[in-house]
């Protein structure tokens, strides 16, 4: 699809969905979302909702979700299948909207719009696999378990995968028969609305779901409301801690949070392959992925050679509007992201790390563009080695062996994803056994995962309770179990 000039695309006028009706915020306030690659391009305006708007949405879902809770597994699966078809039929249009709203390249956006329907189909299958268990009883009767929806689920989602990540929360929540209150990031309100439109078009009862747009206030209200039985969140560790404290011990919470993900490159590695693995994890998606590579821990004997190759790959990135041909890295998603990345580049230099390439703002008037940055001479106490940046900033660290590399890889509060590049299978297995991360990648980028595999981190990257995306613990989060005793 060719790039369309902004004036051919009128701004979208977004709405909340409350009690089955598309509606503005009660006080009429709205916010703008502009294309981060072209700030003259107004994507749309959306409700700037309040805590009162959220309270009304929760009450409506609490009252209106009974029909969905009583729906058969076949009906739930059918809705998710139909929603997947709706998304597939509009994949080209959604890809362009995703590029304009979030800033991905066309290829990155197409990958997300292609994967999201597959997620919904996977959860359609989960709807058909929810079963209980039975046990013999002493009196000749029967004891059996009955899985039921937990009630109202609050889903708070980030902006970096505005279709994929919400589909991994709304999909299983709805497959289990829950009502859902969906609070997306204000950076990507349009794609959130599109996902809800897909579910409604698929036949979901309109009062079984609510969409509330806006900033922090409605999200905090969603987490704090006792009518919400379970809260699922993906985002920063700082916000995750606040949500965890707000939910308290009597309700369920699932948190997938930050990362400071390393790749260890050993002395036997294929350096061309290692450089490609590192660059994809560090600069793909503009570095704006919780599993993105932010540290490279390299054996001293190959450090300089690998650094040269990675720098060349960083400098070969074509930064620009993702709808333009040949662009391989889009803008950062928002002004606050740009400010944060530039601040960490300054911090790295101030603390004594050597900036080898990048780290500069590009085309100030056009959008939030920055050149990918590579640092070397990074020591463990430096902030760029310890803190999540969430942008295309890569820190090189030298080590003399595997033990030192693993210790350095684990020397942050995070434990989401970690990789190793080596030809030695024994050392690869030792790394997999010893590293304290939820995802372990051997000769692969730290980003990317199969939709059928559980996703979650260790340490401050996760609550480490229920896994997201797939696996038994995912559906256990969205269901509660009764034990029923029956005598003849």
PDB file of C-alpha atoms in Angstrom, residues 15-23 53-62 65 152-155 170 174 178-184 192-193 196 199-200 204-213 222:
ATOM      1  CA  UNK A  15     -14.670   7.274  22.064  1.00  0.00           C
ATOM      2  CA  UNK A  16     -14.938   5.167  25.194  1.00  0.00           C
ATOM      3  CA  UNK A  17     -17.163   2.109  25.268  1.00  0.00           C
ATOM      4  CA  UNK A  18     -19.298   2.083  28.416  1.00  0.00           C
ATOM      5  CA  UNK A  19     -22.506   0.079  29.015  1.00  0.00           C
ATOM      6  CA  UNK A  20     -22.504  -0.994  25.384  1.00  0.00           C
ATOM      7  CA  UNK A  21     -22.444   2.579  24.045  1.00  0.00           C
ATOM      8  CA  UNK A  22     -19.684   4.567  22.382  1.00  0.00           C
ATOM      9  CA  UNK A  23     -19.408   7.717  24.465  1.00  0.00           C
ATOM     10  CA  UNK A  53     -15.507   7.505  33.933  1.00  0.00           C
ATOM     11  CA  UNK A  54     -13.634   4.374  34.979  1.00  0.00           C
ATOM     12  CA  UNK A  55     -15.975   3.756  37.913  1.00  0.00           C
ATOM     13  CA  UNK A  56     -18.957   3.920  35.573  1.00  0.00           C
ATOM     14  CA  UNK A  57     -17.296   1.494  33.158  1.00  0.00           C
ATOM     15  CA  UNK A  58     -16.533  -1.025  35.909  1.00  0.00           C
ATOM     16  CA  UNK A  59     -20.095  -0.879  37.177  1.00  0.00           C
ATOM     17  CA  UNK A  60     -21.486  -1.415  33.703  1.00  0.00           C
ATOM     18  CA  UNK A  61     -19.289  -4.471  33.043  1.00  0.00           C
ATOM     19  CA  UNK A  62     -20.090  -5.890  36.480  1.00  0.00           C
ATOM     20  CA  UNK A  65     -21.170  -9.592  31.928  1.00  0.00           C
ATOM     21  CA  UNK A 152     -14.418  -8.418  36.121  1.00  0.00           C
ATOM     22  CA  UNK A 153     -10.861  -8.347  34.736  1.00  0.00           C
ATOM     23  CA  UNK A 154      -8.965  -5.069  34.428  1.00  0.00           C
ATOM     24  CA  UNK A 155      -6.448  -5.006  31.560  1.00  0.00           C
ATOM     25  CA  UNK A 170      -8.388  -9.800  26.450  1.00  0.00           C
ATOM     26  CA  UNK A 174     -12.868 -13.539  27.406  1.00  0.00           C
ATOM     27  CA  UNK A 178     -14.986 -12.837  32.197  1.00  0.00           C
ATOM     28  CA  UNK A 179     -16.121  -9.282  31.645  1.00  0.00           C
ATOM     29  CA  UNK A 180     -13.206  -6.990  30.761  1.00  0.00           C
ATOM     30  CA  UNK A 181     -12.450  -3.345  31.439  1.00  0.00           C
ATOM     31  CA  UNK A 182      -9.687  -2.338  29.020  1.00  0.00           C
ATOM     32  CA  UNK A 183      -7.430   0.644  29.780  1.00  0.00           C
ATOM     33  CA  UNK A 184      -4.858   1.102  26.980  1.00  0.00           C
ATOM     34  CA  UNK A 192      -7.007  -0.221  21.196  1.00  0.00           C
ATOM     35  CA  UNK A 193     -10.354   0.905  19.836  1.00  0.00           C
ATOM     36  CA  UNK A 196     -12.551  -3.692  20.731  1.00  0.00           C
ATOM     37  CA  UNK A 199     -14.483  -8.210  19.311  1.00  0.00           C
ATOM     38  CA  UNK A 200     -17.860  -6.499  19.008  1.00  0.00           C
ATOM     39  CA  UNK A 204     -19.135 -10.215  21.942  1.00  0.00           C
ATOM     40  CA  UNK A 205     -22.018  -8.815  24.023  1.00  0.00           C
ATOM     41  CA  UNK A 206     -21.326  -5.048  24.134  1.00  0.00           C
ATOM     42  CA  UNK A 207     -21.854  -4.837  27.891  1.00  0.00           C
ATOM     43  CA  UNK A 208     -19.268  -7.571  28.534  1.00  0.00           C
ATOM     44  CA  UNK A 209     -16.430  -5.180  27.732  1.00  0.00           C
ATOM     45  CA  UNK A 210     -15.567  -1.558  28.386  1.00  0.00           C
ATOM     46  CA  UNK A 211     -12.875   0.618  26.829  1.00  0.00           C
ATOM     47  CA  UNK A 212     -11.690   3.627  28.814  1.00  0.00           C
ATOM     48  CA  UNK A 213      -9.133   5.932  27.197  1.00  0.00           C
ATOM     49  CA  UNK A 222      -9.180   0.467  37.708  1.00  0.00           C
TER      50      UNK A 222
END
